[in-house]
């Protein structure tokens, strides 16, 4: 009987028994990321274990390394909240002097990356360390109990952006760290999502294989912080892609003019010119994404806020060189 | 043969780093320490030092990169001062807690505000609870030697703690003095290769470093840092002895000067010890029974040696370039604690002196002597005294 090859290695580096919440999308992201990394190292160096992880303080750190236990089957270090990129720089330099082949994977959440770790990230990218930085983006400080970060999307409820008489919830547009990373003209930058695991794995492998720094920003659902059903994590993440909320793109060497944009699916019509995506007509309204999450519940009484969100999404796509049309429900 | 030459303490520190052969150096420029990374950059550029020099974007990242490299199992070095050391503060605790034998050269400088680039010890004294060992150099030769000694002590299996070596801003960092550069072969024999059994990031034997500890384990982890500091006391003596045997220069945790029969002993650290010893000579000529003592090691605190010293004095005058507001200097606190339960103890008088680069003159020391004499003769005296204040501008 023919046995079908599994789509990704069955080797596990992120062991079961970690203490993440049920339905945690970030745990899924780390599981896939380490598998992808291992495949890349095997293909590049013939050694699937040729990597180490430097991780920022955050959800995925506290759930994975509670003394005397560890979920990590790979050399792993945690130093503090804001310095995963700097610690990874040191590990990489040490490996270079030890003559060790392989690559360092730095991991941080959106708070540890977009906010407090921004400077260390910029330094690591600018110095061209052979490090992949993976930002798992669940769009708020979840470890401390759901406070807004600069990566929290417009309109979202968090404990520090509560909706009220004078507030619609978070009132600033989301900061896209991937674009800032790309401005460092590093070899490879991508956005990804657990809603499209094959695309994510492909990008992680690409990032792991390039010589020099790479940055991947992966969208991960957080049922606890998003107030969303545990079992719908992947579905919600996919809806973010299909409605235009979460763009999937790749930028090599900071070449914004040749940005690669992945088709979002969900019936969206993609218009290309010379191979380049120039326009996308989305078919699913963003409300389909928003309505599954308690963090956006209040917006349904404030339709003008959802319209404002649509405008911000269009503006974000404009930065990527893409004109988008976003339908309203029923259109 | 060792080379006898002249150089600044910053150059001596860079030479010490070169001799210790760290594999990773991460540093950020800051006055008065900038010459250290500059000099190391030259060594690396010329191929005289085979190391990765990470030109980080801040001191926070400098120490974080050192933690990463040290955790990966290599010898690491950095240099900083003042605000830079303060910016490292968070990670200093982590380096000690993770038992990583990183060595930092500190060009002792004041802390803002007001911003001031000159010498006092507030920067490293403020790190005294981080778990790091602290050595203070009196001159440029000591700066070089103590860096080598610090690596040896830090990497000892019984210790495994990071260490900082302080030398006074400008007074030493920028002042040329005679320095003997030891032979590379002798330093190699003295230090050996660093091959840690507790910290490595090796895919062949994966370990997890920097875990979360619940209340069930946290206290024990902190206790091991306490224990390592206690162990370091003995190891420092051993390494001092070995250093003397190999290089011919003697070091002691507390170096005493003319303390036999002394009634008043001036205690200090760093380059101020030189001034104070000369002042003691000056007093002895006048028949005043004065002595001096210098702490070369501040952490681990040399409690036993302090108790021995205390037996020889009626008054100990502590001259210190740091302050804990509403309390006094750090040495005053530490000496008080070391002596509080001793049956017989000298009177302690604290002197805050020379902050922010204010020169310490014999005239200032005369003031110190007058207050110390009051204490000696049973008159009323202030426990904490700010010396050399310009009262006319207050």
Coordinates of N, CA and C in Angstrom, one line a residue, chain B residues 95-305:
Chain B
X95 N 21.9 38.2 33.8 CA 23.2 37.6 33.5 C 23.7 36.8 34.8
X96 N 23.5 37.4 35.9 CA 23.9 36.8 37.2 C 23.0 35.6 37.5
X97 N 21.7 35.8 37.3 CA 20.8 34.7 37.6 C 21.0 33.5 36.7
X98 N 21.4 33.8 35.4 CA 21.7 32.7 34.5 C 23.1 32.2 34.6
X99 N 23.9 32.8 35.5 CA 25.2 32.3 35.9 C 26.2 32.4 34.7
X100 N 26.1 33.5 34.0 CA 27.0 33.7 32.8 C 28.2 34.6 33.2
X101 N 29.4 34.1 33.0 CA 30.6 34.8 33.5 C 31.1 35.9 32.5
X102 N 30.2 36.9 32.2 CA 30.5 38.0 31.4 C 31.4 39.0 32.2
X103 N 32.3 39.6 31.5 CA 33.1 40.7 32.2 C 32.9 42.0 31.5
X104 N 32.6 43.0 32.4 CA 32.4 44.4 31.9 C 33.5 45.3 32.5
X105 N 34.1 46.1 31.6 CA 35.0 47.2 32.1 C 34.1 48.4 32.3
X106 N 34.2 49.0 33.4 CA 33.4 50.2 33.7 C 34.3 51.4 34.0
X107 N 34.2 52.4 33.2 CA 34.9 53.7 33.4 C 34.0 54.5 34.4
X108 N 34.2 54.3 35.7 CA 33.3 54.9 36.7 C 33.0 56.4 36.5
X109 N 31.7 56.6 36.2 CA 31.2 58.0 35.9 C 29.9 58.2 36.6
X110 N 29.6 59.5 36.9 CA 28.4 59.9 37.6 C 27.2 59.5 36.8
X111 N 26.0 59.6 37.5 CA 24.7 59.4 36.8 C 24.0 60.8 36.7
X112 N 23.2 61.0 35.7 CA 22.3 62.1 35.5 C 21.2 62.1 36.5
X113 N 20.6 63.2 36.9 CA 20.8 64.5 36.4 C 21.5 65.3 37.5
X114 N 22.2 66.4 37.3 CA 22.5 66.9 35.9 C 23.4 65.9 35.2
X115 N 23.4 65.9 33.9 CA 24.3 65.1 33.1 C 25.7 65.6 33.4
X116 N 26.6 64.7 33.6 CA 28.0 65.0 34.0 C 28.8 63.8 33.6
X117 N 29.9 64.0 32.9 CA 30.7 62.9 32.3 C 31.9 62.4 33.2
X118 N 32.0 63.1 34.4 CA 33.2 62.9 35.2 C 33.0 61.8 36.3
X119 N 34.1 61.6 37.1 CA 34.2 60.5 37.9 C 33.4 60.5 39.2
X120 N 32.6 59.5 39.4 CA 32.3 59.0 40.8 C 31.9 57.5 40.6
X121 N 31.4 56.9 41.6 CA 31.2 55.4 41.5 C 29.7 55.1 41.5
X122 N 28.8 56.1 41.4 CA 27.4 55.9 41.5 C 26.9 54.8 40.5
X123 N 27.5 54.8 39.3 CA 27.1 53.9 38.3 C 27.2 52.4 38.7
X124 N 28.4 52.0 39.1 CA 28.6 50.6 39.5 C 28.1 50.3 40.9
X125 N 28.2 51.2 41.8 CA 27.7 51.0 43.1 C 26.2 50.7 43.1
X126 N 25.5 51.4 42.1 CA 24.0 51.2 42.0 C 23.7 49.8 41.5
X127 N 24.7 49.1 41.0 CA 24.4 47.7 40.5 C 24.8 46.7 41.6
X128 N 24.9 47.1 42.9 CA 25.5 46.2 43.8 C 24.6 45.1 44.2
X129 N 23.3 45.2 43.9 CA 22.4 44.1 44.2 C 22.1 43.1 43.0
X130 N 22.8 43.3 41.9 CA 22.5 42.5 40.8 C 23.1 41.1 40.8
X131 N 24.0 40.9 41.8 CA 24.7 39.6 41.9 C 26.0 39.5 41.2
X132 N 26.4 40.7 40.5 CA 27.7 40.7 39.9 C 28.8 40.9 40.9
X133 N 30.0 40.4 40.6 CA 31.2 40.7 41.4 C 31.6 42.1 41.0
X134 N 32.3 42.8 41.9 CA 32.8 44.1 41.6 C 34.2 44.3 42.1
X135 N 35.1 44.7 41.2 CA 36.5 45.0 41.5 C 36.7 46.5 41.2
X136 N 37.6 47.1 42.0 CA 37.9 48.5 41.7 C 39.4 48.7 41.6
X137 N 39.9 49.3 40.5 CA 41.3 49.5 40.2 C 41.8 50.9 40.7
X138 N 43.0 50.8 41.3 CA 43.6 52.1 41.8 C 44.4 52.8 40.7
X139 N 44.9 52.0 39.8 CA 45.7 52.5 38.7 C 45.5 51.7 37.4
X140 N 46.2 52.1 36.4 CA 46.0 51.5 35.1 C 46.5 50.0 35.0
X141 N 47.5 49.7 35.7 CA 48.0 48.3 35.8 C 47.0 47.5 36.5
X142 N 46.4 48.0 37.5 CA 45.3 47.2 38.2 C 44.1 47.0 37.3
X143 N 43.8 48.0 36.5 CA 42.7 47.8 35.6 C 42.9 46.6 34.6
X144 N 44.1 46.5 34.1 CA 44.5 45.4 33.2 C 44.5 44.1 34.0
X145 N 45.1 44.1 35.1 CA 45.3 42.8 35.9 C 43.9 42.3 36.4
X146 N 43.1 43.3 36.9 CA 41.8 42.8 37.5 C 40.9 42.3 36.5
X147 N 41.0 42.7 35.2 CA 40.1 42.2 34.2 C 40.5 40.7 33.9
X148 N 41.8 40.4 33.9 CA 42.2 39.0 33.7 C 41.8 38.2 34.9
X149 N 42.0 38.8 36.1 CA 41.6 38.1 37.4 C 40.1 37.8 37.4
X150 N 39.3 38.8 36.9 CA 37.9 38.7 37.0 C 37.4 37.5 36.0
X151 N 38.0 37.4 34.9 CA 37.7 36.3 34.0 C 37.9 35.0 34.7
X152 N 39.1 34.9 35.3 CA 39.4 33.6 35.9 C 38.5 33.3 37.1
X153 N 38.1 34.2 37.9 CA 37.2 34.0 39.0 C 35.8 33.7 38.5
X154 N 35.4 34.5 37.5 CA 34.0 34.4 37.0 C 33.7 33.0 36.4
X155 N 34.8 32.5 35.7 CA 34.6 31.2 35.0 C 34.8 30.0 35.9
X156 N 35.3 30.2 37.1 CA 35.5 29.1 38.0 C 34.2 28.4 38.3
X157 N 34.2 27.1 38.2 CA 33.0 26.3 38.4 C 32.3 26.5 39.7
X158 N 33.0 26.9 40.7 CA 32.5 27.2 42.0 C 31.8 28.6 42.1
X159 N 32.0 29.4 41.0 CA 31.5 30.7 41.1 C 30.5 30.9 39.9
X160 N 30.9 31.0 38.7 CA 30.1 31.2 37.5 C 29.2 32.4 37.8
X161 N 29.8 33.6 37.9 CA 29.1 34.8 38.1 C 29.8 35.8 37.2
X162 N 29.0 36.8 36.7 CA 29.6 37.9 35.9 C 30.4 38.9 36.8
X163 N 31.2 39.7 36.2 CA 32.1 40.6 37.0 C 32.2 41.9 36.3
X164 N 32.3 43.0 37.1 CA 32.6 44.3 36.5 C 33.8 44.9 37.2
X165 N 34.7 45.5 36.4 CA 35.9 46.1 37.0 C 35.8 47.6 36.8
X166 N 35.8 48.4 37.9 CA 35.6 49.8 37.8 C 37.0 50.5 37.9
X167 N 37.1 51.5 37.0 CA 38.3 52.4 37.1 C 37.8 53.8 36.8
X168 N 38.4 54.8 37.6 CA 37.8 56.1 37.6 C 37.9 56.9 36.3
X169 N 36.7 57.5 35.9 CA 36.6 58.2 34.7 C 37.7 59.3 34.7
X170 N 38.3 59.5 33.5 CA 39.3 60.5 33.3 C 40.6 60.3 34.2
X171 N 40.4 60.3 35.5 CA 41.5 60.2 36.4 C 42.4 59.0 36.0
X172 N 41.7 57.9 35.6 CA 42.4 56.7 35.0 C 42.1 56.5 33.6
X173 N 40.8 56.6 33.2 CA 40.5 56.2 31.8 C 41.3 56.9 30.8
X174 N 41.6 58.2 31.1 CA 42.2 59.1 30.1 C 43.6 59.5 30.5
X175 N 44.2 58.9 31.5 CA 45.5 59.3 32.0 C 46.5 58.2 31.7
X176 N 47.6 58.7 31.1 CA 48.7 57.7 30.7 C 49.6 57.4 32.0
X177 N 49.8 56.1 32.2 CA 50.6 55.6 33.3 C 51.4 54.5 32.8
X178 N 52.5 54.2 33.5 CA 53.3 53.0 33.1 C 52.4 51.7 33.4
X179 N 52.5 50.8 32.4 CA 51.7 49.5 32.5 C 52.6 48.4 31.9
X180 N 52.6 47.3 32.6 CA 53.3 46.1 32.1 C 52.2 45.2 31.4
X181 N 52.5 44.9 30.1 CA 51.6 44.0 29.4 C 52.1 42.6 29.5
X182 N 51.4 41.7 30.2 CA 51.9 40.3 30.4 C 52.1 39.6 29.1
X183 N 52.8 38.5 29.1 CA 53.0 37.6 28.0 C 51.7 36.9 27.7
X184 N 51.4 36.8 26.4 CA 50.2 36.1 25.9 C 50.2 34.6 26.4
X185 N 51.4 34.0 26.3 CA 51.4 32.6 26.7 C 51.1 32.4 28.2
X186 N 51.6 33.3 29.0 CA 51.4 33.2 30.4 C 49.9 33.4 30.7
X187 N 49.3 34.4 30.0 CA 47.9 34.7 30.2 C 47.1 33.4 29.7
X188 N 47.5 32.9 28.6 CA 46.8 31.6 28.1 C 46.8 30.5 29.2
X189 N 48.0 30.4 29.8 CA 48.1 29.3 30.8 C 47.2 29.7 32.0
X190 N 47.2 30.9 32.4 CA 46.5 31.4 33.6 C 45.0 31.2 33.3
X191 N 44.5 31.7 32.2 CA 43.0 31.6 32.0 C 42.5 30.3 31.4
X192 N 43.2 29.7 30.5 CA 42.8 28.5 29.9 C 41.6 28.8 29.0
X193 N 41.1 27.7 28.3 CA 39.9 27.9 27.4 C 38.7 27.9 28.3
X194 N 37.7 28.6 27.8 CA 36.4 28.6 28.5 C 35.5 27.5 27.9
X195 N 35.2 26.5 28.6 CA 34.4 25.4 28.1 C 33.3 25.1 29.2
X196 N 32.2 25.8 29.2 CA 31.2 25.7 30.2 C 30.4 24.4 30.1
X197 N 30.1 23.9 31.3 CA 29.3 22.7 31.4 C 27.8 23.0 31.6
X198 N 27.5 24.3 31.8 CA 26.2 24.7 32.2 C 25.4 25.5 31.2
X199 N 26.2 26.2 30.3 CA 25.6 27.1 29.4 C 26.1 26.9 28.0
X200 N 25.3 26.4 27.1 CA 25.6 26.2 25.7 C 24.3 26.1 24.9
X201 N 24.4 26.5 23.7 CA 23.2 26.3 22.8 C 23.6 25.5 21.7
X202 N 23.7 24.2 22.0 CA 24.3 23.2 21.0 C 23.2 22.3 20.6
X203 N 22.9 22.2 19.3 CA 21.8 21.3 18.8 C 22.1 19.9 19.1
X204 N 23.3 19.5 19.3 CA 23.6 18.1 19.7 C 23.2 17.7 21.1
X205 N 23.0 18.7 21.9 CA 22.6 18.5 23.3 C 21.7 19.7 23.8
X206 N 20.5 19.7 23.2 CA 19.6 20.9 23.5 C 19.2 21.1 24.9
X207 N 19.4 22.3 25.4 CA 18.9 22.7 26.8 C 18.1 24.0 26.7
X208 N 17.3 24.2 27.7 CA 16.5 25.4 27.8 C 17.1 26.3 28.9
X209 N 17.4 27.5 28.5 CA 18.0 28.5 29.4 C 17.0 29.7 29.6
X210 N 16.9 30.2 30.8 CA 16.1 31.4 31.0 C 14.6 31.1 31.3
X211 N 14.4 30.0 32.0 CA 13.0 29.6 32.2 C 12.3 30.5 33.3
X212 N 11.0 30.3 33.3 CA 10.2 30.9 34.4 C 10.3 30.0 35.6
X213 N 10.4 30.6 36.8 CA 10.4 29.8 38.0 C 9.2 30.2 38.9
X214 N 8.4 29.3 39.3 CA 7.3 29.6 40.2 C 7.8 29.8 41.6
X215 N 7.0 30.2 42.6 CA 7.5 30.4 43.9 C 8.1 29.1 44.5
X216 N 7.8 28.0 44.0 CA 8.4 26.7 44.5 C 9.8 26.6 44.2
X217 N 10.3 27.4 43.2 CA 11.7 27.2 42.8 C 12.5 28.6 42.8
X218 N 11.8 29.7 42.8 CA 12.5 31.0 42.6 C 13.6 31.2 43.7
X219 N 13.2 31.0 44.9 CA 14.1 31.4 46.0 C 15.4 30.5 46.0
X220 N 15.2 29.3 45.6 CA 16.4 28.4 45.5 C 17.4 28.9 44.4
X221 N 16.8 29.4 43.3 CA 17.6 29.9 42.2 C 18.4 31.1 42.7
X222 N 17.7 32.0 43.4 CA 18.4 33.2 43.9 C 19.4 32.8 45.0
X223 N 19.1 31.8 45.8 CA 20.0 31.4 46.8 C 21.3 30.9 46.2
X224 N 21.3 30.3 45.0 CA 22.5 29.8 44.4 C 23.4 31.0 44.0
X225 N 22.8 32.1 43.7 CA 23.6 33.3 43.4 C 24.3 33.8 44.7
X226 N 23.5 33.7 45.8 CA 24.1 34.1 47.1 C 25.3 33.2 47.4
X227 N 25.1 31.8 47.2 CA 26.1 30.8 47.5 C 27.3 31.1 46.6
X228 N 27.1 31.4 45.3 CA 28.2 31.6 44.4 C 29.0 32.8 44.8
X229 N 28.3 33.8 45.3 CA 29.1 35.0 45.9 C 29.9 34.6 47.1
X230 N 29.3 33.8 47.9 CA 30.1 33.3 49.1 C 31.3 32.5 48.6
X231 N 31.1 31.6 47.7 CA 32.2 30.8 47.2 C 33.3 31.7 46.6
X232 N 32.9 32.7 45.9 CA 33.8 33.6 45.2 C 34.9 34.2 46.2
X233 N 34.5 34.4 47.4 CA 35.4 35.0 48.4 C 36.7 34.1 48.5
X234 N 36.6 32.8 48.5 CA 37.7 31.9 48.6 C 38.4 31.8 47.3
X235 N 37.6 31.8 46.2 CA 38.2 31.6 44.9 C 39.0 32.9 44.5
X236 N 38.5 34.0 44.9 CA 39.3 35.3 44.6 C 40.7 35.2 45.3
X237 N 40.7 34.7 46.6 CA 42.0 34.6 47.2 C 42.9 33.7 46.5
X238 N 42.4 32.5 46.0 CA 43.2 31.6 45.3 C 43.7 32.2 44.0
X239 N 42.8 32.9 43.3 CA 43.2 33.5 42.0 C 44.2 34.6 42.2
X240 N 44.0 35.4 43.3 CA 45.0 36.4 43.6 C 46.4 35.8 43.8
X241 N 46.4 34.7 44.5 CA 47.7 34.0 44.8 C 48.3 33.5 43.5
X242 N 47.5 32.9 42.7 CA 48.0 32.3 41.4 C 48.5 33.5 40.5
X243 N 47.8 34.6 40.5 CA 48.2 35.7 39.7 C 49.6 36.2 40.2
X244 N 49.7 36.3 41.5 CA 51.0 36.8 42.0 C 52.2 35.9 41.6
X245 N 51.9 34.6 41.7 CA 52.9 33.6 41.3 C 53.3 33.7 39.9
X246 N 52.3 33.9 39.0 CA 52.6 34.0 37.6 C 53.1 35.3 37.1
X247 N 52.5 36.4 37.7 CA 52.8 37.7 37.1 C 53.6 38.6 38.1
X248 N 53.7 38.2 39.4 CA 54.5 38.9 40.3 C 53.8 40.1 40.9
X249 N 52.6 40.3 40.7 CA 51.9 41.5 41.3 C 50.9 40.9 42.3
X250 N 50.9 41.5 43.6 CA 50.1 41.0 44.7 C 48.8 41.8 44.8
X251 N 47.7 41.0 44.9 CA 46.4 41.7 45.1 C 45.8 41.1 46.4
X252 N 45.0 41.9 47.1 CA 44.3 41.5 48.3 C 42.9 42.2 48.2
X253 N 41.9 41.5 48.8 CA 40.6 42.1 48.8 C 40.6 43.5 49.4
X254 N 41.3 43.5 50.6 CA 41.5 44.8 51.2 C 43.0 45.0 51.4
X255 N 43.5 46.1 50.8 CA 44.9 46.4 50.9 C 45.1 47.5 52.0
X256 N 45.8 47.1 53.0 CA 46.0 48.1 54.1 C 47.3 48.8 53.9
X257 N 47.4 50.0 54.5 CA 48.5 50.9 54.4 C 48.8 51.6 55.7
X258 N 49.9 51.3 56.3 CA 50.3 51.9 57.6 C 49.2 51.8 58.7
X259 N 48.5 50.7 58.8 CA 47.4 50.5 59.7 C 47.8 50.1 61.1
X260 N 49.1 49.5 61.2 CA 49.5 49.1 62.5 C 49.6 50.3 63.4
X261 N 49.0 50.2 64.6 CA 49.0 51.3 65.6 C 48.2 52.5 65.2
X262 N 47.5 52.4 64.0 CA 46.7 53.6 63.6 C 45.5 53.8 64.4
X263 N 45.1 55.0 64.7 CA 43.9 55.3 65.4 C 42.8 55.6 64.5
X264 N 43.1 56.4 63.4 CA 42.1 56.7 62.4 C 42.6 56.0 61.1
X265 N 41.7 55.2 60.5 CA 42.0 54.6 59.2 C 41.0 55.1 58.2
X266 N 41.5 55.7 57.1 CA 40.7 56.1 56.0 C 40.5 55.0 55.0
X267 N 39.3 54.7 54.7 CA 39.0 53.6 53.8 C 38.3 54.1 52.5
X268 N 38.8 53.6 51.4 CA 38.2 54.1 50.1 C 38.5 53.1 49.0
X269 N 38.2 53.4 47.8 CA 38.4 52.5 46.7 C 38.9 53.3 45.5
X270 N 39.3 52.6 44.5 CA 39.7 53.3 43.2 C 41.0 54.2 43.4
X271 N 41.0 55.1 42.5 CA 42.2 56.0 42.4 C 42.4 56.9 43.6
X272 N 41.3 57.1 44.3 CA 41.3 57.9 45.5 C 42.3 57.3 46.6
X273 N 42.4 56.0 46.5 CA 43.4 55.3 47.4 C 44.8 55.9 47.3
X274 N 45.2 56.3 46.2 CA 46.5 56.8 46.0 C 46.6 58.2 46.7
X275 N 45.7 59.0 46.6 CA 45.7 60.3 47.3 C 45.7 60.1 48.8
X276 N 44.8 59.2 49.2 CA 44.7 59.0 50.7 C 46.0 58.4 51.3
X277 N 46.7 57.5 50.6 CA 47.9 57.0 51.1 C 49.0 58.1 51.2
X278 N 49.0 59.0 50.3 CA 49.9 60.1 50.3 C 49.6 61.0 51.5
X279 N 48.3 61.1 51.7 CA 47.8 62.0 52.9 C 48.2 61.3 54.2
X280 N 48.2 60.0 54.2 CA 48.6 59.3 55.5 C 50.0 59.5 55.7
X281 N 50.9 59.5 54.7 CA 52.3 59.7 54.9 C 52.5 61.1 55.4
X282 N 51.8 62.1 54.9 CA 51.8 63.5 55.3 C 51.4 63.6 56.8
X283 N 50.4 62.9 57.2 CA 50.0 62.9 58.7 C 51.0 62.2 59.6
X284 N 51.5 61.1 59.1 CA 52.5 60.4 59.9 C 53.7 61.2 60.2
X285 N 54.1 62.0 59.2 CA 55.2 62.9 59.4 C 54.9 63.9 60.6
X286 N 53.6 64.2 60.7 CA 53.3 65.2 61.8 C 53.0 64.4 63.1
X287 N 53.2 63.1 63.0 CA 53.0 62.3 64.3 C 51.5 61.9 64.5
X288 N 50.7 62.1 63.5 CA 49.3 61.6 63.7 C 49.2 60.2 63.3
X289 N 48.6 59.4 64.2 CA 48.5 57.9 63.9 C 47.3 57.6 63.0
X290 N 47.7 57.7 61.7 CA 46.6 57.5 60.6 C 47.1 56.4 59.7
X291 N 46.1 55.7 59.2 CA 46.4 54.6 58.2 C 45.4 54.7 57.1
X292 N 45.5 53.8 56.1 CA 44.6 53.8 55.0 C 44.3 52.3 54.6
X293 N 43.1 52.1 54.0 CA 42.8 50.8 53.4 C 42.0 51.0 52.2
X294 N 42.2 50.1 51.2 CA 41.5 50.2 49.9 C 40.8 48.9 49.7
X295 N 39.5 49.0 49.3 CA 38.8 47.8 48.9 C 39.1 47.5 47.4
X296 N 39.8 46.4 47.1 CA 39.9 46.1 45.7 C 38.7 45.3 45.2
X297 N 38.1 44.5 46.2 CA 36.9 43.8 45.9 C 35.8 44.4 46.7
X298 N 34.7 44.8 46.0 CA 33.6 45.3 46.7 C 32.4 44.3 46.8
X299 N 32.2 43.5 45.8 CA 31.3 42.4 45.8 C 32.0 41.2 45.2
X300 N 32.0 40.0 45.9 CA 31.4 39.8 47.2 C 32.1 40.7 48.3
X301 N 31.3 41.2 49.2 CA 31.8 42.1 50.2 C 32.7 41.3 51.1
X302 N 34.0 41.9 51.3 CA 35.0 41.2 52.1 C 34.7 41.3 53.6
X303 N 33.7 40.7 54.1 CA 33.2 40.9 55.5 C 34.4 40.6 56.5
X304 N 35.0 39.4 56.3 CA 36.0 38.9 57.3 C 37.2 39.9 57.3
X305 N 37.6 40.4 56.2 CA 38.7 41.3 56.1 C 38.4 42.6 56.7

